[in-house]
């Protein structure tokens, strides 16, 4: 399985960025793909996830209403649209994947979970 991220970069507070993750190699089309971020001095946090077949999104409370996760089944790509960015959104964002679509249910509860696959990560920096 491969997860290849693109996007990220520098944005101002209140601005927007979009991340993309192209996935390949899953034996099923009904899996979980999402985003997890790490920031210095903070716990890692899975912020969004989506079932690749049913398209149902899941969000962490810290981003709900500001971030939107979506997928394109034909392109096998998951997107994370990040709006109303705040400084606390700064971090390295990793695309994550799991063979179990139900893994997405861990995101809203912030339950610790060992995701099957990770991308290489992309830096997001939000500043004034």
PDB file of C-alpha atoms in Angstrom, residues 44 106 109-115:
ATOM      1  CA  UNK A  44      -0.448  13.269  17.669  1.00  0.00           C
ATOM      2  CA  UNK A 106     -11.701   6.300  16.359  1.00  0.00           C
ATOM      3  CA  UNK A 109     -13.399   9.942  20.055  1.00  0.00           C
ATOM      4  CA  UNK A 110      -9.637  10.557  19.853  1.00  0.00           C
ATOM      5  CA  UNK A 111      -9.171   6.923  20.764  1.00  0.00           C
ATOM      6  CA  UNK A 112      -5.596   5.693  20.443  1.00  0.00           C
ATOM      7  CA  UNK A 113      -5.276   3.578  17.336  1.00  0.00           C
ATOM      8  CA  UNK A 114      -2.489   1.963  15.391  1.00  0.00           C
ATOM      9  CA  UNK A 115      -3.143   2.823  11.738  1.00  0.00           C
TER      10      UNK A 115
END
